[in-house]
Amino acid sequence: MDADDFRAVRDAVRRFVREDVVPREDEIEATDAIPADIRAKAVDMGLFGYTLPEEYGGLGANLVEDVRLAFEFGYTTPAFRSMFGTNNGIAGKVLVNAGTEEQRRTWLPRLAAGEVASFALTEAEAGSDPSGLTTRAVRDGDGYVLTGSKRFITNAPLAGLFVVFARTGEETYGTRGISVFLVQAGLPGVSVGPKDHKTGQAGAWTAEVFLDGVRVGADALVGGEEGAGFGAAMTSLVRGRVHIAALCVGMAERILEESVAHAATSRQGGRPIGEFQLVQAMLAEIQTGVYTGRAAVLEAARRYDSGEDRRIGPSAVKLYCSEMVSRAADLAVQIHGGMGYMRGTVVERCFRDARLFRIYEGTSEIQKLIIGRALLKGAK
């Protein structure tokens, strides 16, 4: 975007988050849902398509701009960002990067206007590593029949479109022969299970998706090419890892603010606990993580946009920032003492919410493997 235009968007997002969403975090936590008026305002602001190309109704944000907005999204409950995250990230980017022009024209304007897309890759035996994927798509006449099930699918109960990964090749294991299909919710054979009951991130819905002989046309095959699904998935996930890292930085900034405010006002022994050096040390550790994480994310995004590094950097920042925010949340609970363990305290919620960042879109362990293998490959 033009620098002035982007600054206006970022400032509007910051006001929206802090003036509209933050005051209703307890409501979102209690009801496990994003209020309809907040969703409507997010649609009006273009947040359901801010990274999608302008020619399809989006705002066209690059990754550097994306992460600067994610710093703002991360300041509040992750459920806020989650309602439009798959449109801009892992699901929407499959269409942008791998879809045919007809598929882009059909779906991207709908996503930018607020229709929800879900990224349906994960299965019981195929999580961070999709090698165990078992959902199949069998060619039948002029279309395909899909059979299988997916789990932990973000926004599944709300989705109008499922971006489904299925095997079309003869392989039964590994990353070869995986294709990706656009499956509309409501087709015969598509069903969604009840919402998952998670430890944290209330209001961000996940559920199982069942495909029982779902028939789709040949035009549902993304890109019109069989066997390209694994590459499409990895391309979307790599970009998404930088975005997730930025969300972690935003949450850590919120955790720091809450901890500093508590340390400055809560008293023990007749003086603020912030005067105790060990409390100061914990605050310093959180601040250092925020400072380092923000700088690393911005550099990883810059190198991604330039094409310099789309392998090591995204995994490195996702690994560092997801671990960093969990540590920050743990320290914040310690700073708050007993109050930090009570429901209704911001840092207690962040403690639960942060834990998922180390698991989804590639666990910390997977990121280490990606980084290590890439380094060794570069040494040959």
XYZ file of N, CA and C in Angstrom, residues 75-254:
540
model
N -2.809 -7.838 20.239
C -2.986 -7.144 21.515
C -4.242 -7.609 22.246
N -5.194 -8.143 21.527
C -6.454 -8.572 22.141
C -6.627 -10.079 21.987
N -7.784 -10.585 22.345
C -8.044 -12.015 22.278
C -7.771 -12.569 20.886
N -7.095 -13.726 20.782
C -6.791 -14.296 19.459
C -8.025 -14.587 18.624
N -9.176 -14.723 19.255
C -10.400 -15.011 18.512
C -10.743 -13.892 17.538
N -10.383 -12.671 17.872
C -10.680 -11.554 16.979
C -9.987 -11.757 15.636
N -8.696 -12.000 15.660
C -7.956 -12.211 14.423
C -8.379 -13.512 13.743
N -8.733 -14.498 14.539
C -9.049 -15.810 13.978
C -10.254 -15.770 13.040
N -11.197 -14.863 13.287
C -12.411 -14.876 12.471
C -12.128 -14.515 11.016
N -11.051 -13.764 10.768
C -10.720 -13.441 9.373
C -9.313 -13.914 8.992
N -8.637 -14.603 9.905
C -7.258 -15.007 9.659
C -7.097 -16.002 8.528
N -7.994 -16.989 8.436
C -7.848 -17.993 7.385
C -8.119 -17.401 6.010
N -9.007 -16.400 5.930
C -9.260 -15.745 4.640
C -8.001 -15.082 4.106
N -7.288 -14.395 4.989
C -6.098 -13.659 4.588
C -4.856 -14.530 4.541
N -4.920 -15.654 5.223
C -3.739 -16.491 5.361
C -3.836 -17.812 4.639
N -3.799 -18.884 5.406
C -3.572 -20.201 4.836
C -4.626 -20.644 3.829
N -5.886 -20.263 3.997
C -6.900 -20.664 3.015
C -6.905 -19.727 1.811
N -6.991 -18.432 2.074
C -7.037 -17.469 0.982
C -5.804 -17.502 0.112
N -4.632 -17.724 0.711
C -3.398 -17.708 -0.059
C -3.265 -18.923 -0.966
N -3.947 -20.020 -0.651
C -3.964 -21.143 -1.589
C -4.597 -20.706 -2.904
N -5.692 -19.973 -2.804
C -6.350 -19.459 -4.013
C -5.471 -18.437 -4.730
N -4.888 -17.518 -3.975
C -4.057 -16.484 -4.585
C -2.857 -17.098 -5.300
N -2.190 -18.049 -4.644
C -0.943 -18.586 -5.167
C -1.125 -19.713 -6.179
N -2.185 -20.506 -6.015
C -2.305 -21.722 -6.826
C -3.595 -21.819 -7.621
N -4.565 -20.974 -7.348
C -5.849 -21.082 -8.023
C -5.801 -20.631 -9.474
N -6.770 -21.112 -10.247
C -6.929 -20.611 -11.613
C -7.537 -19.220 -11.550
N -7.488 -18.501 -12.669
C -8.074 -17.171 -12.696
C -9.569 -17.238 -12.420
N -10.237 -18.254 -12.952
C -11.668 -18.393 -12.704
C -11.943 -18.641 -11.232
N -11.122 -19.474 -10.581
C -11.303 -19.739 -9.151
C -11.071 -18.475 -8.334
N -10.072 -17.708 -8.703
C -9.821 -16.449 -7.986
C -10.991 -15.485 -8.157
N -11.463 -15.327 -9.377
C -12.570 -14.390 -9.640
C -13.838 -14.815 -8.916
N -14.036 -16.124 -8.792
C -15.248 -16.635 -8.146
C -15.204 -16.451 -6.640
N -14.051 -16.752 -6.033
C -14.023 -16.862 -4.579
C -13.394 -15.689 -3.840
N -12.344 -15.101 -4.360
C -11.643 -14.070 -3.583
C -12.524 -12.866 -3.265
N -13.348 -12.362 -4.194
C -14.237 -11.259 -3.804
C -15.212 -11.646 -2.691
N -15.639 -12.889 -2.679
C -16.553 -13.342 -1.629
C -15.840 -13.391 -0.277
N -14.588 -13.823 -0.288
C -13.825 -13.859 0.964
C -13.560 -12.446 1.461
N -13.194 -11.550 0.554
C -12.932 -10.163 0.947
C -14.182 -9.495 1.510
N -15.358 -9.960 1.069
C -16.625 -9.375 1.525
C -17.135 -10.014 2.814
N -16.415 -10.993 3.361
C -16.794 -11.529 4.663
C -17.186 -12.985 4.704
N -17.261 -13.659 3.546
C -17.518 -15.094 3.583
C -16.261 -15.793 4.107
N -16.436 -16.830 4.901
C -15.304 -17.448 5.592
C -14.824 -18.685 4.843
N -13.512 -18.810 4.710
C -12.893 -20.009 4.149
C -12.102 -20.728 5.232
N -12.146 -22.052 5.218
C -11.381 -22.863 6.161
C -10.340 -23.688 5.420
N -9.201 -23.866 6.062
C -8.073 -24.622 5.520
C -8.149 -26.019 6.116
N -8.566 -26.989 5.318
C -8.841 -28.334 5.827
C -7.727 -29.292 5.425
N -6.654 -29.258 6.200
C -5.505 -30.142 5.982
C -5.367 -31.180 7.083
N -5.434 -30.747 8.333
C -5.126 -31.605 9.470
C -6.077 -32.786 9.602
N -5.490 -33.951 9.923
C -6.262 -35.157 10.201
C -5.710 -35.806 11.461
N -6.324 -36.888 11.870
C -5.903 -37.564 13.095
C -4.435 -37.983 13.031
N -3.958 -38.398 11.853
C -2.577 -38.847 11.706
C -1.794 -37.960 10.742
N -2.266 -36.743 10.559
C -1.588 -35.803 9.663
C -1.765 -34.400 10.207
N -0.800 -33.964 11.029
C -0.859 -32.632 11.603
C 0.203 -31.745 11.002
N 1.256 -31.437 11.779
C 2.341 -30.623 11.259
C 3.021 -31.291 10.072
N 3.007 -32.621 10.052
C 3.537 -33.390 8.926
C 2.357 -34.036 8.213
N 2.045 -33.618 6.965
C 0.865 -34.146 6.273
C 1.075 -35.509 5.629
N 2.211 -36.157 5.901
C 2.510 -37.427 5.240
C 1.445 -38.483 5.479
N 0.800 -38.432 6.645
C -0.186 -39.451 6.980
C -1.589 -39.153 6.499
N -1.758 -38.156 5.656
C -3.079 -37.766 5.168
C -3.765 -38.937 4.459
N -5.033 -39.188 4.799
C -5.757 -40.334 4.228
C -7.002 -39.952 3.435
N -7.485 -38.712 3.550
C -8.649 -38.294 2.757
C -8.341 -38.503 1.272
N -9.314 -39.077 0.556
C -9.076 -39.391 -0.858
C -10.087 -38.671 -1.743
N -9.607 -38.355 -2.942
C -10.465 -37.798 -3.988
C -10.321 -38.700 -5.210
N -11.385 -39.382 -5.556
C -11.356 -40.346 -6.651
C -12.029 -39.742 -7.876
N -11.354 -39.815 -8.997
C -11.922 -39.286 -10.233
C -13.150 -40.103 -10.610
N -14.238 -39.414 -10.928
C -15.486 -40.078 -11.297
C -16.161 -39.252 -12.381
N -16.045 -39.702 -13.608
C -16.625 -38.952 -14.713
C -15.946 -37.611 -14.878
N -16.742 -36.546 -14.849
C -16.194 -35.207 -15.030
C -15.936 -34.504 -13.706
N -15.814 -35.266 -12.627
C -15.551 -34.673 -11.322
C -14.799 -35.609 -10.407
N -14.901 -35.349 -9.123
C -14.219 -36.141 -8.102
C -15.190 -36.437 -6.968
N -14.940 -37.546 -6.266
C -15.688 -37.890 -5.069
C -14.705 -37.929 -3.901
N -14.966 -37.097 -2.884
C -14.071 -36.969 -1.737
C -14.627 -37.714 -0.534
N -13.747 -38.456 0.127
C -14.126 -39.197 1.321
C -13.011 -39.092 2.352
N -13.377 -38.744 3.579
C -12.397 -38.657 4.653
C -12.878 -37.714 5.735
N -11.987 -37.400 6.652
C -12.350 -36.477 7.739
C -11.152 -35.624 8.106
N -11.444 -34.427 8.595
C -10.438 -33.467 9.028
C -10.727 -33.083 10.476
N -9.693 -32.661 11.193
C -9.915 -32.281 12.597
C -9.215 -30.963 12.913
N -9.694 -30.316 13.995
C -9.154 -29.035 14.467
C -9.200 -27.970 13.371
N -10.265 -27.948 12.576
C -10.333 -27.035 11.437
C -10.894 -25.691 11.892
N -10.048 -24.677 11.834
C -10.425 -23.334 12.281
C -11.566 -22.782 11.437
N -12.563 -22.239 12.126
C -13.742 -21.605 11.517
C -14.646 -22.583 10.776
N -14.458 -23.874 10.992
C -15.292 -24.855 10.282
C -16.787 -24.625 10.479
N -17.261 -24.309 11.700
C -18.712 -24.117 11.859
C -19.244 -22.878 11.136
N -18.349 -21.974 10.722
C -18.756 -20.723 10.081
C -18.470 -20.707 8.588
N -17.733 -21.674 8.098
C -17.180 -21.605 6.750
C -18.232 -21.775 5.663
N -18.047 -21.004 4.603
C -18.823 -21.211 3.385
C -18.026 -21.986 2.362
N -16.706 -22.070 2.592
C -15.802 -22.762 1.671
C -14.745 -23.509 2.473
N -14.529 -24.760 2.091
C -13.446 -25.555 2.660
C -12.388 -25.782 1.593
N -11.140 -25.440 1.928
C -10.003 -25.718 1.057
C -9.452 -27.059 1.531
N -9.801 -28.122 0.813
C -9.615 -29.493 1.287
C -8.446 -30.166 0.573
N -7.580 -30.771 1.355
C -6.441 -31.517 0.812
C -6.766 -33.009 0.839
N -6.546 -33.668 -0.293
C -6.908 -35.077 -0.425
C -5.942 -35.768 -1.382
N -5.822 -37.041 -1.243
C -4.945 -37.818 -2.121
C -5.661 -38.156 -3.425
N -4.992 -37.872 -4.530
C -5.497 -38.272 -5.844
C -4.563 -39.281 -6.497
N -3.351 -39.396 -5.991
C -2.387 -40.342 -6.546
C -2.517 -41.709 -5.910
N -1.670 -42.626 -6.363
C -1.709 -43.993 -5.849
C -1.044 -44.110 -4.491
N -0.209 -43.131 -4.139
C 0.495 -43.197 -2.858
C -0.484 -43.173 -1.685
N -0.185 -43.933 -0.675
C -1.007 -43.942 0.533
C -0.298 -43.264 1.699
N 0.950 -42.876 1.490
C 1.713 -42.196 2.542
C 2.745 -41.295 1.875
N 3.104 -40.233 2.556
C 4.092 -39.300 2.014
C 3.423 -38.061 1.454
N 4.218 -37.206 0.883
C 3.717 -35.909 0.425
C 3.386 -35.882 -1.058
N 3.660 -36.953 -1.785
C 3.337 -36.996 -3.201
C 1.868 -37.370 -3.398
N 1.306 -36.917 -4.501
C -0.057 -37.311 -4.840
C -1.146 -36.634 -4.030
N -0.819 -35.510 -3.365
C -1.816 -34.759 -2.605
C -2.309 -33.599 -3.472
N -3.610 -33.467 -3.591
C -4.228 -32.390 -4.357
C -5.089 -31.548 -3.432
N -5.543 -30.400 -3.923
C -6.364 -29.512 -3.088
C -7.614 -29.126 -3.866
N -8.747 -29.133 -3.154
C -10.046 -28.903 -3.760
C -10.804 -27.805 -3.018
N -11.659 -27.117 -3.768
C -12.562 -26.131 -3.193
C -13.923 -26.794 -3.000
N -14.301 -26.963 -1.736
C -15.532 -27.682 -1.401
C -16.469 -26.724 -0.677
N -17.608 -26.473 -1.259
C -18.561 -25.563 -0.639
C -19.282 -26.232 0.528
N -19.439 -25.480 1.601
C -20.250 -25.968 2.714
C -21.681 -26.159 2.213
N -22.348 -27.178 2.703
C -23.722 -27.424 2.290
C -23.857 -28.440 1.181
N -22.738 -28.822 0.543
C -22.828 -29.883 -0.459
C -23.230 -31.195 0.211
N -23.976 -32.049 -0.475
C -24.323 -33.360 0.093
C -23.069 -34.112 0.511
N -23.079 -34.618 1.731
C -21.943 -35.365 2.253
C -20.986 -34.559 3.093
N -21.134 -33.221 3.098
C -20.281 -32.369 3.942
C -20.989 -32.138 5.270
N -20.327 -32.460 6.355
C -20.905 -32.184 7.677
C -19.800 -31.716 8.623
N -20.201 -30.931 9.589
C -19.272 -30.354 10.567
C -19.678 -30.800 11.955
N -18.718 -31.267 12.731
C -18.986 -31.716 14.082
C -19.188 -30.553 15.037
N -19.444 -30.866 16.303
C -19.621 -29.803 17.301
C -18.315 -29.051 17.543
N -18.443 -27.837 18.038
C -17.255 -27.041 18.346
C -16.369 -27.787 19.353
N -15.061 -27.708 19.120
C -14.112 -28.286 20.062
C -14.087 -27.459 21.351
N -13.876 -28.130 22.481
C -13.730 -27.453 23.768
C -12.232 -27.352 24.069
N -11.674 -26.169 23.856
C -10.240 -25.974 23.937
C -9.836 -25.370 25.283
N -8.546 -25.451 25.576
C -8.010 -24.844 26.788
C -8.162 -23.333 26.768
N -7.888 -22.737 25.629
C -7.940 -21.281 25.503
C -8.479 -20.861 24.155
N -8.229 -19.593 23.817
C -8.683 -19.003 22.560
C -10.199 -19.176 22.356
N -10.949 -18.854 23.411
C -12.411 -18.876 23.326
C -12.866 -17.894 22.256
N -13.895 -18.287 21.519
C -14.410 -17.463 20.434
C -13.798 -17.789 19.095
N -12.689 -18.520 19.097
C -12.071 -19.014 17.864
C -12.492 -20.469 17.721
N -13.422 -20.729 16.835
C -14.038 -22.047 16.751
C -13.254 -22.993 15.857
N -13.072 -24.213 16.349
C -12.534 -25.304 15.542
C -13.464 -26.497 15.671
N -13.441 -27.356 14.663
C -14.310 -28.538 14.686
C -13.816 -29.544 13.663
N -14.348 -30.755 13.751
C -14.082 -31.771 12.738
C -14.947 -31.506 11.507
N -14.442 -31.907 10.365
C -15.178 -31.818 9.107
C -15.200 -33.209 8.482
N -16.384 -33.661 8.102
C -16.548 -34.993 7.540
C -16.954 -34.894 6.076
N -16.315 -35.690 5.251
C -16.578 -35.735 3.814
C -16.997 -37.160 3.468
N -18.273 -37.334 3.236
C -18.822 -38.672 2.999
C -19.324 -38.763 1.560
N -18.408 -39.110 0.658
C -18.784 -39.232 -0.742
C -19.198 -37.914 -1.359
N -18.452 -36.856 -1.066
C -18.791 -35.519 -1.553
C -18.373 -35.384 -3.026
N -19.314 -35.058 -3.871
C -19.038 -34.938 -5.301
C -18.811 -33.468 -5.662
N -17.682 -33.232 -6.322
C -17.370 -31.888 -6.814
C -16.976 -31.985 -8.281
N -17.110 -30.884 -8.992
C -16.721 -30.846 -10.394
C -15.220 -30.748 -10.563
N -14.753 -30.974 -11.773
C -13.323 -30.858 -12.055
C -12.826 -29.448 -11.799
N -13.723 -28.465 -11.895
C -13.317 -27.078 -11.671
C -13.042 -26.782 -10.195
N -13.312 -27.745 -9.315
C -13.004 -27.576 -7.897
C -11.545 -27.897 -7.582
N -10.844 -28.545 -8.512
C -9.430 -28.867 -8.319
C -8.615 -27.589 -8.450
N -7.981 -27.169 -7.366
C -7.255 -25.894 -7.357
C -6.110 -25.947 -8.359
N -6.091 -24.966 -9.245
C -5.052 -24.886 -10.256
C -5.253 -25.826 -11.418
N -6.277 -26.693 -11.321
C -6.531 -27.648 -12.386
C -5.478 -28.721 -12.528
N -4.669 -28.908 -11.488
C -3.547 -29.847 -11.576
C -3.546 -30.767 -10.363
N -3.548 -32.071 -10.613
C -3.439 -33.035 -9.526
C -2.004 -33.076 -8.998
N -1.887 -33.396 -7.711
C -0.573 -33.581 -7.111
C 0.129 -32.325 -6.666
N -0.519 -31.170 -6.785
C 0.127 -29.906 -6.418
C -0.270 -29.429 -5.022
N -1.007 -30.253 -4.290
C -1.543 -29.814 -3.009
C -0.510 -29.589 -1.930
N 0.498 -30.458 -1.857
C 1.494 -30.299 -0.802
C 2.239 -28.978 -0.952
N 2.645 -28.660 -2.177
C 3.346 -27.393 -2.408
C 2.483 -26.201 -2.079
N 1.182 -26.278 -2.435
C 0.267 -25.174 -2.137
C 0.117 -24.989 -0.637
N 0.027 -26.104 0.093
C -0.113 -26.030 1.544
C 1.119 -25.414 2.186
N 2.296 -25.870 1.788
C 3.529 -25.387 2.407
C 3.770 -23.909 2.100
N 3.448 -23.486 0.883
C 3.610 -22.075 0.533
C 2.752 -21.191 1.431
N 1.507 -21.611 1.671
C 0.621 -20.833 2.537
C 1.081 -20.864 3.987
N 1.511 -22.041 4.445
C 1.907 -22.182 5.840
C 3.169 -21.390 6.149
N 4.114 -21.355 5.218
C 5.353 -20.615 5.465
C 5.045 -19.145 5.708
N 4.234 -18.566 4.865
C 3.865 -17.162 5.055
C 3.116 -16.974 6.374
N 2.226 -17.923 6.662
C 1.430 -17.834 7.875
C 2.253 -17.882 9.139
N 3.409 -18.522 9.089
C 4.239 -18.620 10.286
C 4.780 -17.262 10.706
N 5.090 -16.417 9.745
C 5.551 -15.068 10.094
C 4.405 -14.277 10.719
N 3.211 -14.452 10.178
C 2.029 -13.778 10.724
C 1.771 -14.235 12.165
N 1.839 -15.536 12.410
C 1.624 -16.049 13.769
C 2.668 -15.475 14.724
N 3.916 -15.397 14.271
C 4.964 -14.820 15.120
C 4.625 -13.383 15.502
N 4.075 -12.627 14.558
C 3.696 -11.243 14.851
C 2.560 -11.181 15.864
N 1.597 -12.089 15.760
C 0.536 -12.147 16.762
C 1.110 -12.394 18.150
N 2.116 -13.267 18.233
C 2.752 -13.550 19.522
C 3.404 -12.304 20.091
N 4.023 -11.508 19.241
C 4.631 -10.257 19.704
C 3.558 -9.309 20.237
N 2.444 -9.203 19.511
C 1.360 -8.351 19.974
C 0.814 -8.779 21.322
N 0.646 -10.091 21.495
C 0.171 -10.588 22.788
C 1.196 -10.320 23.881
N 2.473 -10.508 23.578
C 3.511 -10.260 24.578
C 3.544 -8.791 24.986
N 3.272 -7.891 24.048
C 3.208 -6.466 24.393
C 2.065 -6.204 25.368
N 0.924 -6.839 25.139
C -0.203 -6.695 26.066
C 0.161 -7.257 27.438
